[in-house]
Amino acid sequence: MPMEFKHYSVLLEETIEQLQVRPDGIYVDGTLGGGGHANEVCRRLTTGHFYGIDQDDAAIEAAGKRLEGYGEKVTIIRDNYCNMKAALAGYHVEKVDGIVLDLGVSSYQLDTEERGFSYRFDAPLDMRMDKRSSLTARDIVNGYSETELFHIIRDYGEDQFAKNIAKHIVRERQEKPIETTFELNEVIKAAIPAKMRQNGHPSKQTFQAIRIECNKELDVLKNSLDEFIDMLNPGGRLCIITFHSLEDRIVKAAFRKNENPCTCPPEFPVCVCGKKSKGRVITKKPILPGVEELEENSRSKSAKLRVFQRGE
């Protein structure tokens, strides 16, 4: 029996406001999760249609139950959001009026102990968002070279002790494979000086790094954004919530490039490259959670919402 998804969605009101839902529009949530954003979009639709995509079978089940009252207005698809264009083409949909992505790991995934996403529960090292994929966190921890582990923990976890953590992992696994989250916790703890373990849990950044690598999260994001903007109808909006500085940087750069794709040298009096703007960035600075939300949900602390609008 799957546990229920939390019905809490980060930056919910702000996202729905920015999405500017039209009652007859077509909207897509590429990271359906527990269906929080989806529910608010569906409530605003009359003749419109909503497509929810998620690669996690438990998310599909939970959101399906939550949204069943909307009947034929809703279509739920199990897939990675990077396949959105092909998935929607299967329903003869080429253009949409709005897309939402709420990136990172869901509360449900963190709170389901056996999924191995959290350093708070002792569980097998898994961390797959899609249980059909073959690469697990255990494979990364026990199979990647010390250099590869160092780069992942440094770049995706932004941990200053990345080199030492990688070294400790390799040393430990030579004795026996690292199988569980708590075994990995102990290795990480040993690699970080005691006086530096005061700021939150010592495993937080390394777990995040391994999860991002396991699910290829940054590659998937980077390779999807231009296509999503192309899928929008004139005036349609793409709303993306990030929880990691690297994600946010990717979104910010992609939005800026689509707003101003010109590659001509600045001294050229007129544009000759022929690259046309696809729209405009609505959020020059990201929208952040308010005080009330931060008090209610500590996981919203690093959330940032950026919005792009397709040109008319």
PDB file of C-alpha atoms in Angstrom:
ATOM      1  CA  MET A   1       0.000   0.000   0.000  1.00  0.00           C
ATOM      2  CA  PRO A   2       1.775   3.218  -1.049  1.00  0.00           C
ATOM      3  CA  MET A   3       1.935   6.018   1.483  1.00  0.00           C
ATOM      4  CA  GLU A   4       0.134   9.180   0.483  1.00  0.00           C
ATOM      5  CA  PHE A   5       1.910  12.031  -1.181  1.00  0.00           C
ATOM      6  CA  LYS A   6       2.055  15.234   0.837  1.00  0.00           C
ATOM      7  CA  HIS A   7      -0.439  17.647  -0.687  1.00  0.00           C
ATOM      8  CA  TYR A   8       1.986  20.504  -0.225  1.00  0.00           C
ATOM      9  CA  SER A   9       3.363  22.110  -3.375  1.00  0.00           C
ATOM     10  CA  VAL A  10       6.150  24.664  -3.225  1.00  0.00           C
ATOM     11  CA  LEU A  11       5.367  28.177  -4.556  1.00  0.00           C
ATOM     12  CA  LEU A  12       1.876  26.973  -5.453  1.00  0.00           C
ATOM     13  CA  GLU A  13      -0.008  30.301  -5.560  1.00  0.00           C
ATOM     14  CA  GLU A  14       2.849  32.095  -7.277  1.00  0.00           C
ATOM     15  CA  THR A  15       3.159  29.422  -9.970  1.00  0.00           C
ATOM     16  CA  ILE A  16      -0.562  29.323 -10.726  1.00  0.00           C
ATOM     17  CA  GLU A  17      -0.694  33.118 -10.871  1.00  0.00           C
ATOM     18  CA  GLN A  18       2.228  33.203 -13.319  1.00  0.00           C
ATOM     19  CA  LEU A  19       0.795  30.405 -15.455  1.00  0.00           C
ATOM     20  CA  GLN A  20      -2.267  32.589 -16.227  1.00  0.00           C
ATOM     21  CA  VAL A  21      -4.525  29.566 -16.771  1.00  0.00           C
ATOM     22  CA  ARG A  22      -7.145  30.026 -19.493  1.00  0.00           C
ATOM     23  CA  PRO A  23     -10.330  27.908 -19.039  1.00  0.00           C
ATOM     24  CA  ASP A  24     -10.008  26.551 -22.599  1.00  0.00           C
ATOM     25  CA  GLY A  25      -6.225  26.099 -22.596  1.00  0.00           C
ATOM     26  CA  ILE A  26      -3.975  23.047 -22.749  1.00  0.00           C
ATOM     27  CA  TYR A  27      -1.544  22.706 -19.828  1.00  0.00           C
ATOM     28  CA  VAL A  28       1.204  20.247 -18.928  1.00  0.00           C
ATOM     29  CA  ASP A  29       2.883  19.443 -15.630  1.00  0.00           C
ATOM     30  CA  GLY A  30       6.101  17.577 -16.450  1.00  0.00           C
ATOM     31  CA  THR A  31       6.764  16.650 -12.804  1.00  0.00           C
ATOM     32  CA  LEU A  32       3.301  15.644 -11.609  1.00  0.00           C
ATOM     33  CA  GLY A  33       4.311  14.425  -8.135  1.00  0.00           C
ATOM     34  CA  GLY A  34       1.344  14.456  -5.765  1.00  0.00           C
ATOM     35  CA  GLY A  35      -0.708  16.617  -8.145  1.00  0.00           C
ATOM     36  CA  GLY A  36      -0.684  19.845  -6.113  1.00  0.00           C
ATOM     37  CA  HIS A  37      -0.031  22.221  -9.004  1.00  0.00           C
ATOM     38  CA  ALA A  38      -2.123  19.982 -11.269  1.00  0.00           C
ATOM     39  CA  ASN A  39      -5.172  20.252  -9.009  1.00  0.00           C
ATOM     40  CA  GLU A  40      -5.089  24.063  -9.112  1.00  0.00           C
ATOM     41  CA  VAL A  41      -4.727  24.106 -12.910  1.00  0.00           C
ATOM     42  CA  CYS A  42      -7.595  21.622 -13.378  1.00  0.00           C
ATOM     43  CA  ARG A  43      -9.899  23.640 -11.101  1.00  0.00           C
ATOM     44  CA  ARG A  44      -9.577  26.538 -13.534  1.00  0.00           C
ATOM     45  CA  LEU A  45     -10.312  24.577 -16.705  1.00  0.00           C
ATOM     46  CA  THR A  46     -13.698  24.342 -18.440  1.00  0.00           C
ATOM     47  CA  THR A  47     -13.187  23.093 -21.989  1.00  0.00           C
ATOM     48  CA  GLY A  48      -9.396  22.934 -21.599  1.00  0.00           C
ATOM     49  CA  HIS A  49      -7.248  19.854 -20.990  1.00  0.00           C
ATOM     50  CA  PHE A  50      -4.482  18.945 -18.566  1.00  0.00           C
ATOM     51  CA  TYR A  51      -1.625  16.493 -19.191  1.00  0.00           C
ATOM     52  CA  GLY A  52       0.366  15.262 -16.196  1.00  0.00           C
ATOM     53  CA  ILE A  53       3.708  13.518 -16.720  1.00  0.00           C
ATOM     54  CA  ASP A  54       5.825  11.697 -14.146  1.00  0.00           C
ATOM     55  CA  GLN A  55       8.320   8.841 -14.339  1.00  0.00           C
ATOM     56  CA  ASP A  56       7.493   7.584 -10.840  1.00  0.00           C
ATOM     57  CA  ASP A  57       4.756   4.944 -10.770  1.00  0.00           C
ATOM     58  CA  ALA A  58       3.820   5.864  -7.185  1.00  0.00           C
ATOM     59  CA  ALA A  59       3.337   9.502  -8.236  1.00  0.00           C
ATOM     60  CA  ILE A  60       1.135   8.402 -11.125  1.00  0.00           C
ATOM     61  CA  GLU A  61      -1.046   6.398  -8.750  1.00  0.00           C
ATOM     62  CA  ALA A  62      -1.331   9.121  -6.104  1.00  0.00           C
ATOM     63  CA  ALA A  63      -1.992  11.969  -8.553  1.00  0.00           C
ATOM     64  CA  GLY A  64      -4.445   9.805 -10.497  1.00  0.00           C
ATOM     65  CA  LYS A  65      -6.561   9.404  -7.349  1.00  0.00           C
ATOM     66  CA  ARG A  66      -6.331  13.078  -6.511  1.00  0.00           C
ATOM     67  CA  LEU A  67      -7.385  14.229  -9.977  1.00  0.00           C
ATOM     68  CA  GLU A  68      -9.989  11.580 -10.789  1.00  0.00           C
ATOM     69  CA  GLY A  69     -12.834  14.040 -10.087  1.00  0.00           C
ATOM     70  CA  TYR A  70     -11.864  16.040 -13.187  1.00  0.00           C
ATOM     71  CA  GLY A  71     -12.710  13.114 -15.454  1.00  0.00           C
ATOM     72  CA  GLU A  72     -11.845  13.413 -19.125  1.00  0.00           C
ATOM     73  CA  LYS A  73     -10.178  16.798 -18.674  1.00  0.00           C
ATOM     74  CA  VAL A  74      -7.089  14.968 -17.375  1.00  0.00           C
ATOM     75  CA  THR A  75      -4.582  12.659 -19.080  1.00  0.00           C
ATOM     76  CA  ILE A  76      -1.758  11.144 -17.003  1.00  0.00           C
ATOM     77  CA  ILE A  77       1.355   9.762 -18.704  1.00  0.00           C
ATOM     78  CA  ARG A  78       4.208   7.778 -17.156  1.00  0.00           C
ATOM     79  CA  ASP A  79       7.378   9.104 -18.759  1.00  0.00           C
ATOM     80  CA  ASN A  80      10.336  11.414 -18.201  1.00  0.00           C
ATOM     81  CA  TYR A  81       9.456  15.044 -18.921  1.00  0.00           C
ATOM     82  CA  CYS A  82      12.269  15.175 -21.486  1.00  0.00           C
ATOM     83  CA  ASN A  83      10.013  13.031 -23.715  1.00  0.00           C
ATOM     84  CA  MET A  84       7.110  15.488 -23.426  1.00  0.00           C
ATOM     85  CA  LYS A  85       6.941  16.378 -27.115  1.00  0.00           C
ATOM     86  CA  ALA A  86       6.733  12.750 -28.269  1.00  0.00           C
ATOM     87  CA  ALA A  87       4.370  11.795 -25.422  1.00  0.00           C
ATOM     88  CA  LEU A  88       1.913  14.580 -26.323  1.00  0.00           C
ATOM     89  CA  ALA A  89       2.215  13.839 -30.034  1.00  0.00           C
ATOM     90  CA  GLY A  90       0.669  10.470 -29.171  1.00  0.00           C
ATOM     91  CA  TYR A  91      -2.463  12.464 -28.213  1.00  0.00           C
ATOM     92  CA  HIS A  92      -2.236  14.666 -31.334  1.00  0.00           C
ATOM     93  CA  VAL A  93      -1.074  17.654 -29.262  1.00  0.00           C
ATOM     94  CA  GLU A  94       1.713  19.813 -30.712  1.00  0.00           C
ATOM     95  CA  LYS A  95       1.208  23.144 -28.948  1.00  0.00           C
ATOM     96  CA  VAL A  96       0.246  23.978 -25.360  1.00  0.00           C
ATOM     97  CA  ASP A  97      -0.613  27.118 -23.379  1.00  0.00           C
ATOM     98  CA  GLY A  98       1.500  26.444 -20.333  1.00  0.00           C
ATOM     99  CA  ILE A  99       4.083  24.061 -18.872  1.00  0.00           C
ATOM    100  CA  VAL A 100       5.058  23.605 -15.212  1.00  0.00           C
ATOM    101  CA  LEU A 101       8.183  21.875 -13.903  1.00  0.00           C
ATOM    102  CA  ASP A 102       8.757  21.466 -10.164  1.00  0.00           C
ATOM    103  CA  LEU A 103      12.262  20.014 -10.116  1.00  0.00           C
ATOM    104  CA  GLY A 104      14.144  17.968  -7.573  1.00  0.00           C
ATOM    105  CA  VAL A 105      12.931  15.157  -5.364  1.00  0.00           C
ATOM    106  CA  SER A 106       9.335  15.088  -4.120  1.00  0.00           C
ATOM    107  CA  SER A 107       8.331  14.985  -0.463  1.00  0.00           C
ATOM    108  CA  TYR A 108       6.850  11.550  -1.148  1.00  0.00           C
ATOM    109  CA  GLN A 109      10.149  10.202  -2.479  1.00  0.00           C
ATOM    110  CA  LEU A 110      12.083  11.616   0.470  1.00  0.00           C
ATOM    111  CA  ASP A 111       9.597  10.260   2.986  1.00  0.00           C
ATOM    112  CA  THR A 112       9.289   6.760   1.507  1.00  0.00           C
ATOM    113  CA  GLU A 113      12.108   5.052   3.394  1.00  0.00           C
ATOM    114  CA  GLU A 114      12.788   2.155   1.030  1.00  0.00           C
ATOM    115  CA  ARG A 115      13.438   4.497  -1.928  1.00  0.00           C
ATOM    116  CA  GLY A 116      16.825   5.388  -0.419  1.00  0.00           C
ATOM    117  CA  PHE A 117      16.628   9.126  -1.184  1.00  0.00           C
ATOM    118  CA  SER A 118      16.986  10.268   2.399  1.00  0.00           C
ATOM    119  CA  TYR A 119      19.923  10.114   4.787  1.00  0.00           C
ATOM    120  CA  ARG A 120      17.368  10.088   7.642  1.00  0.00           C
ATOM    121  CA  PHE A 121      16.245   6.480   7.075  1.00  0.00           C
ATOM    122  CA  ASP A 122      18.310   3.301   6.840  1.00  0.00           C
ATOM    123  CA  ALA A 123      17.516   1.801   3.437  1.00  0.00           C
ATOM    124  CA  PRO A 124      19.197   0.259   0.394  1.00  0.00           C
ATOM    125  CA  LEU A 125      21.015   2.840  -1.752  1.00  0.00           C
ATOM    126  CA  ASP A 126      18.555   3.309  -4.617  1.00  0.00           C
ATOM    127  CA  MET A 127      17.501   6.933  -5.424  1.00  0.00           C
ATOM    128  CA  ARG A 128      15.917   6.102  -8.804  1.00  0.00           C
ATOM    129  CA  MET A 129      13.014   8.394  -9.666  1.00  0.00           C
ATOM    130  CA  ASP A 130      12.010   5.855 -12.294  1.00  0.00           C
ATOM    131  CA  LYS A 131      12.297   2.347 -10.885  1.00  0.00           C
ATOM    132  CA  ARG A 132      12.516   0.981 -14.436  1.00  0.00           C
ATOM    133  CA  SER A 133      15.977   2.515 -14.929  1.00  0.00           C
ATOM    134  CA  SER A 134      18.966   0.297 -14.224  1.00  0.00           C
ATOM    135  CA  LEU A 135      21.463   2.718 -12.604  1.00  0.00           C
ATOM    136  CA  THR A 136      21.101   2.990  -8.817  1.00  0.00           C
ATOM    137  CA  ALA A 137      22.892   5.025  -6.159  1.00  0.00           C
ATOM    138  CA  ARG A 138      24.570   1.778  -5.054  1.00  0.00           C
ATOM    139  CA  ASP A 139      26.083   1.380  -8.542  1.00  0.00           C
ATOM    140  CA  ILE A 140      27.478   4.917  -8.409  1.00  0.00           C
ATOM    141  CA  VAL A 141      28.886   4.636  -4.884  1.00  0.00           C
ATOM    142  CA  ASN A 142      30.521   1.255  -5.525  1.00  0.00           C
ATOM    143  CA  GLY A 143      31.327   1.489  -9.232  1.00  0.00           C
ATOM    144  CA  TYR A 144      32.444   5.020 -10.079  1.00  0.00           C
ATOM    145  CA  SER A 145      36.145   5.877  -9.866  1.00  0.00           C
ATOM    146  CA  GLU A 146      37.454   8.138  -7.115  1.00  0.00           C
ATOM    147  CA  THR A 147      37.886  10.961  -9.659  1.00  0.00           C
ATOM    148  CA  GLU A 148      34.314  10.569 -10.947  1.00  0.00           C
ATOM    149  CA  LEU A 149      32.928  10.568  -7.408  1.00  0.00           C
ATOM    150  CA  PHE A 150      34.983  13.650  -6.549  1.00  0.00           C
ATOM    151  CA  HIS A 151      33.652  15.575  -9.580  1.00  0.00           C
ATOM    152  CA  ILE A 152      30.031  14.591  -8.877  1.00  0.00           C
ATOM    153  CA  ILE A 153      30.188  15.520  -5.173  1.00  0.00           C
ATOM    154  CA  ARG A 154      32.048  18.755  -5.918  1.00  0.00           C
ATOM    155  CA  ASP A 155      29.906  19.883  -8.878  1.00  0.00           C
ATOM    156  CA  TYR A 156      26.439  18.591  -7.969  1.00  0.00           C
ATOM    157  CA  GLY A 157      26.756  18.658  -4.185  1.00  0.00           C
ATOM    158  CA  GLU A 158      28.978  21.747  -3.996  1.00  0.00           C
ATOM    159  CA  ASP A 159      30.649  20.144  -0.982  1.00  0.00           C
ATOM    160  CA  GLN A 160      34.030  21.552   0.027  1.00  0.00           C
ATOM    161  CA  PHE A 161      35.077  18.114   1.330  1.00  0.00           C
ATOM    162  CA  ALA A 162      34.303  16.336  -1.958  1.00  0.00           C
ATOM    163  CA  LYS A 163      37.855  15.067  -2.428  1.00  0.00           C
ATOM    164  CA  ASN A 164      38.043  13.558   1.028  1.00  0.00           C
ATOM    165  CA  ILE A 165      34.535  12.059   0.828  1.00  0.00           C
ATOM    166  CA  ALA A 166      35.387  10.371  -2.501  1.00  0.00           C
ATOM    167  CA  LYS A 167      38.621   9.022  -1.008  1.00  0.00           C
ATOM    168  CA  HIS A 168      36.804   7.619   2.029  1.00  0.00           C
ATOM    169  CA  ILE A 169      34.117   5.966  -0.133  1.00  0.00           C
ATOM    170  CA  VAL A 170      36.722   4.196  -2.259  1.00  0.00           C
ATOM    171  CA  ARG A 171      38.699   3.084   0.797  1.00  0.00           C
ATOM    172  CA  GLU A 172      35.583   1.737   2.530  1.00  0.00           C
ATOM    173  CA  ARG A 173      34.244  -0.171  -0.494  1.00  0.00           C
ATOM    174  CA  GLN A 174      37.576  -1.982  -0.881  1.00  0.00           C
ATOM    175  CA  GLU A 175      36.736  -3.696   2.431  1.00  0.00           C
ATOM    176  CA  LYS A 176      33.108  -4.405   1.448  1.00  0.00           C
ATOM    177  CA  PRO A 177      30.452  -2.821  -0.794  1.00  0.00           C
ATOM    178  CA  ILE A 178      28.531   0.158   0.650  1.00  0.00           C
ATOM    179  CA  GLU A 179      24.940  -1.077   0.547  1.00  0.00           C
ATOM    180  CA  THR A 180      22.751   1.250   2.630  1.00  0.00           C
ATOM    181  CA  THR A 181      22.128   4.922   3.323  1.00  0.00           C
ATOM    182  CA  PHE A 182      23.339   4.657   6.919  1.00  0.00           C
ATOM    183  CA  GLU A 183      26.554   2.912   5.829  1.00  0.00           C
ATOM    184  CA  LEU A 184      27.171   5.804   3.433  1.00  0.00           C
ATOM    185  CA  ASN A 185      26.329   8.308   6.210  1.00  0.00           C
ATOM    186  CA  GLU A 186      29.102   6.851   8.372  1.00  0.00           C
ATOM    187  CA  VAL A 187      31.655   7.089   5.550  1.00  0.00           C
ATOM    188  CA  ILE A 188      30.740  10.730   4.836  1.00  0.00           C
ATOM    189  CA  LYS A 189      30.799  11.627   8.526  1.00  0.00           C
ATOM    190  CA  ALA A 190      34.289  10.195   8.873  1.00  0.00           C
ATOM    191  CA  ALA A 191      35.475  12.293   5.917  1.00  0.00           C
ATOM    192  CA  ILE A 192      34.324  15.641   7.360  1.00  0.00           C
ATOM    193  CA  PRO A 193      36.116  17.281  10.328  1.00  0.00           C
ATOM    194  CA  ALA A 194      33.930  17.216  13.483  1.00  0.00           C
ATOM    195  CA  LYS A 195      33.896  21.004  13.854  1.00  0.00           C
ATOM    196  CA  MET A 196      32.544  21.338  10.288  1.00  0.00           C
ATOM    197  CA  ARG A 197      29.552  19.054  10.937  1.00  0.00           C
ATOM    198  CA  GLN A 198      27.562  21.727  12.751  1.00  0.00           C
ATOM    199  CA  ASN A 199      25.745  23.161   9.698  1.00  0.00           C
ATOM    200  CA  GLY A 200      23.011  20.639   8.982  1.00  0.00           C
ATOM    201  CA  HIS A 201      23.450  16.946   8.249  1.00  0.00           C
ATOM    202  CA  PRO A 202      26.923  16.086   6.858  1.00  0.00           C
ATOM    203  CA  SER A 203      25.423  13.795   4.186  1.00  0.00           C
ATOM    204  CA  LYS A 204      22.990  16.298   2.684  1.00  0.00           C
ATOM    205  CA  GLN A 205      25.152  17.554  -0.180  1.00  0.00           C
ATOM    206  CA  THR A 206      26.625  14.168  -1.119  1.00  0.00           C
ATOM    207  CA  PHE A 207      23.181  12.517  -1.209  1.00  0.00           C
ATOM    208  CA  GLN A 208      21.934  15.337  -3.419  1.00  0.00           C
ATOM    209  CA  ALA A 209      24.914  14.906  -5.757  1.00  0.00           C
ATOM    210  CA  ILE A 210      24.446  11.142  -6.089  1.00  0.00           C
ATOM    211  CA  ARG A 211      20.705  11.568  -6.701  1.00  0.00           C
ATOM    212  CA  ILE A 212      21.313  14.135  -9.468  1.00  0.00           C
ATOM    213  CA  GLU A 213      23.830  11.806 -11.128  1.00  0.00           C
ATOM    214  CA  CYS A 214      21.617   8.733 -10.717  1.00  0.00           C
ATOM    215  CA  ASN A 215      18.715  10.428 -12.496  1.00  0.00           C
ATOM    216  CA  LYS A 216      20.825  12.553 -14.916  1.00  0.00           C
ATOM    217  CA  GLU A 217      18.720  15.505 -13.719  1.00  0.00           C
ATOM    218  CA  LEU A 218      20.846  18.360 -15.066  1.00  0.00           C
ATOM    219  CA  ASP A 219      21.330  16.795 -18.519  1.00  0.00           C
ATOM    220  CA  VAL A 220      17.603  16.125 -18.829  1.00  0.00           C
ATOM    221  CA  LEU A 221      16.809  19.741 -17.884  1.00  0.00           C
ATOM    222  CA  LYS A 222      19.411  21.287 -20.187  1.00  0.00           C
ATOM    223  CA  ASN A 223      18.257  19.236 -23.173  1.00  0.00           C
ATOM    224  CA  SER A 224      14.541  19.987 -22.711  1.00  0.00           C
ATOM    225  CA  LEU A 225      14.130  23.737 -22.250  1.00  0.00           C
ATOM    226  CA  ASP A 226      14.425  24.949 -25.860  1.00  0.00           C
ATOM    227  CA  GLU A 227      11.934  22.313 -26.999  1.00  0.00           C
ATOM    228  CA  PHE A 228       9.451  23.301 -24.277  1.00  0.00           C
ATOM    229  CA  ILE A 229       9.592  26.945 -25.370  1.00  0.00           C
ATOM    230  CA  ASP A 230       9.004  25.847 -28.985  1.00  0.00           C
ATOM    231  CA  MET A 231       5.921  23.902 -27.849  1.00  0.00           C
ATOM    232  CA  LEU A 232       4.223  26.974 -26.367  1.00  0.00           C
ATOM    233  CA  ASN A 233       1.415  28.777 -28.155  1.00  0.00           C
ATOM    234  CA  PRO A 234       1.849  32.569 -28.524  1.00  0.00           C
ATOM    235  CA  GLY A 235       1.534  34.073 -25.047  1.00  0.00           C
ATOM    236  CA  GLY A 236       1.975  30.643 -23.411  1.00  0.00           C
ATOM    237  CA  ARG A 237       4.169  30.391 -20.329  1.00  0.00           C
ATOM    238  CA  LEU A 238       6.835  28.026 -19.028  1.00  0.00           C
ATOM    239  CA  CYS A 239       7.115  28.060 -15.206  1.00  0.00           C
ATOM    240  CA  ILE A 240      10.065  26.264 -13.606  1.00  0.00           C
ATOM    241  CA  ILE A 241      10.770  25.793  -9.903  1.00  0.00           C
ATOM    242  CA  THR A 242      14.376  24.875  -9.077  1.00  0.00           C
ATOM    243  CA  PHE A 243      15.964  23.838  -5.769  1.00  0.00           C
ATOM    244  CA  HIS A 244      19.636  23.836  -6.731  1.00  0.00           C
ATOM    245  CA  SER A 245      21.947  26.596  -7.925  1.00  0.00           C
ATOM    246  CA  LEU A 246      23.063  24.550 -10.964  1.00  0.00           C
ATOM    247  CA  GLU A 247      19.445  23.941 -12.030  1.00  0.00           C
ATOM    248  CA  ASP A 248      18.656  27.613 -11.601  1.00  0.00           C
ATOM    249  CA  ARG A 249      21.700  28.610 -13.649  1.00  0.00           C
ATOM    250  CA  ILE A 250      20.646  26.290 -16.509  1.00  0.00           C
ATOM    251  CA  VAL A 251      17.100  27.722 -16.537  1.00  0.00           C
ATOM    252  CA  LYS A 252      18.297  31.327 -16.327  1.00  0.00           C
ATOM    253  CA  ALA A 253      20.768  30.845 -19.207  1.00  0.00           C
ATOM    254  CA  ALA A 254      18.222  29.053 -21.430  1.00  0.00           C
ATOM    255  CA  PHE A 255      15.580  31.717 -20.842  1.00  0.00           C
ATOM    256  CA  ARG A 256      18.044  34.502 -21.592  1.00  0.00           C
ATOM    257  CA  LYS A 257      19.235  32.794 -24.793  1.00  0.00           C
ATOM    258  CA  ASN A 258      15.656  32.320 -26.032  1.00  0.00           C
ATOM    259  CA  GLU A 259      14.840  35.956 -25.282  1.00  0.00           C
ATOM    260  CA  ASN A 260      17.956  37.253 -26.998  1.00  0.00           C
ATOM    261  CA  PRO A 261      19.511  34.594 -29.279  1.00  0.00           C
ATOM    262  CA  CYS A 262      21.476  37.051 -31.430  1.00  0.00           C
ATOM    263  CA  THR A 263      25.123  35.943 -31.811  1.00  0.00           C
ATOM    264  CA  CYS A 264      26.354  39.016 -33.732  1.00  0.00           C
ATOM    265  CA  PRO A 265      29.341  40.872 -32.267  1.00  0.00           C
ATOM    266  CA  PRO A 266      28.200  43.878 -30.196  1.00  0.00           C
ATOM    267  CA  GLU A 267      29.857  46.339 -32.619  1.00  0.00           C
ATOM    268  CA  PHE A 268      27.584  45.262 -35.513  1.00  0.00           C
ATOM    269  CA  PRO A 269      25.061  48.057 -36.208  1.00  0.00           C
ATOM    270  CA  VAL A 270      22.309  45.569 -37.164  1.00  0.00           C
ATOM    271  CA  CYS A 271      21.706  41.864 -36.563  1.00  0.00           C
ATOM    272  CA  VAL A 272      22.857  39.659 -39.445  1.00  0.00           C
ATOM    273  CA  CYS A 273      22.731  36.220 -37.744  1.00  0.00           C
ATOM    274  CA  GLY A 274      18.983  36.028 -38.303  1.00  0.00           C
ATOM    275  CA  LYS A 275      18.229  34.484 -34.909  1.00  0.00           C
ATOM    276  CA  LYS A 276      14.873  35.772 -33.664  1.00  0.00           C
ATOM    277  CA  SER A 277      13.688  36.121 -30.095  1.00  0.00           C
ATOM    278  CA  LYS A 278      11.167  33.465 -29.036  1.00  0.00           C
ATOM    279  CA  GLY A 279       9.643  35.571 -26.286  1.00  0.00           C
ATOM    280  CA  ARG A 280      10.577  37.255 -23.037  1.00  0.00           C
ATOM    281  CA  VAL A 281      11.708  36.431 -19.547  1.00  0.00           C
ATOM    282  CA  ILE A 282       8.929  37.455 -17.148  1.00  0.00           C
ATOM    283  CA  THR A 283      11.064  37.033 -14.023  1.00  0.00           C
ATOM    284  CA  LYS A 284      14.184  39.190 -14.268  1.00  0.00           C
ATOM    285  CA  LYS A 285      14.796  37.968 -10.715  1.00  0.00           C
ATOM    286  CA  PRO A 286      13.392  34.637  -9.520  1.00  0.00           C
ATOM    287  CA  ILE A 287      10.247  34.545  -7.385  1.00  0.00           C
ATOM    288  CA  LEU A 288      11.042  33.204  -3.897  1.00  0.00           C
ATOM    289  CA  PRO A 289       8.804  31.671  -1.207  1.00  0.00           C
ATOM    290  CA  GLY A 290       7.223  34.099   1.269  1.00  0.00           C
ATOM    291  CA  VAL A 291       7.830  34.105   5.020  1.00  0.00           C
ATOM    292  CA  GLU A 292       4.678  32.080   5.713  1.00  0.00           C
ATOM    293  CA  GLU A 293       5.637  29.339   3.279  1.00  0.00           C
ATOM    294  CA  LEU A 294       9.175  29.151   4.652  1.00  0.00           C
ATOM    295  CA  GLU A 295       7.752  28.646   8.149  1.00  0.00           C
ATOM    296  CA  GLU A 296       5.305  25.965   6.965  1.00  0.00           C
ATOM    297  CA  ASN A 297       7.737  23.989   4.824  1.00  0.00           C
ATOM    298  CA  SER A 298      11.492  24.023   5.382  1.00  0.00           C
ATOM    299  CA  ARG A 299      11.983  22.262   2.018  1.00  0.00           C
ATOM    300  CA  SER A 300      10.890  25.423   0.206  1.00  0.00           C
ATOM    301  CA  LYS A 301      13.972  27.287   1.485  1.00  0.00           C
ATOM    302  CA  SER A 302      16.045  26.964  -1.695  1.00  0.00           C
ATOM    303  CA  ALA A 303      13.113  27.159  -4.160  1.00  0.00           C
ATOM    304  CA  LYS A 304      13.204  29.662  -7.042  1.00  0.00           C
ATOM    305  CA  LEU A 305      10.531  30.185  -9.699  1.00  0.00           C
ATOM    306  CA  ARG A 306      11.453  31.517 -13.153  1.00  0.00           C
ATOM    307  CA  VAL A 307       8.951  32.214 -15.934  1.00  0.00           C
ATOM    308  CA  PHE A 308       9.289  32.580 -19.723  1.00  0.00           C
ATOM    309  CA  GLN A 309       6.507  33.799 -22.019  1.00  0.00           C
ATOM    310  CA  ARG A 310       6.351  32.851 -25.694  1.00  0.00           C
ATOM    311  CA  GLY A 311       6.178  35.766 -28.110  1.00  0.00           C
ATOM    312  CA  GLU A 312       2.792  36.765 -29.543  1.00  0.00           C
TER     313      GLU A 312
END
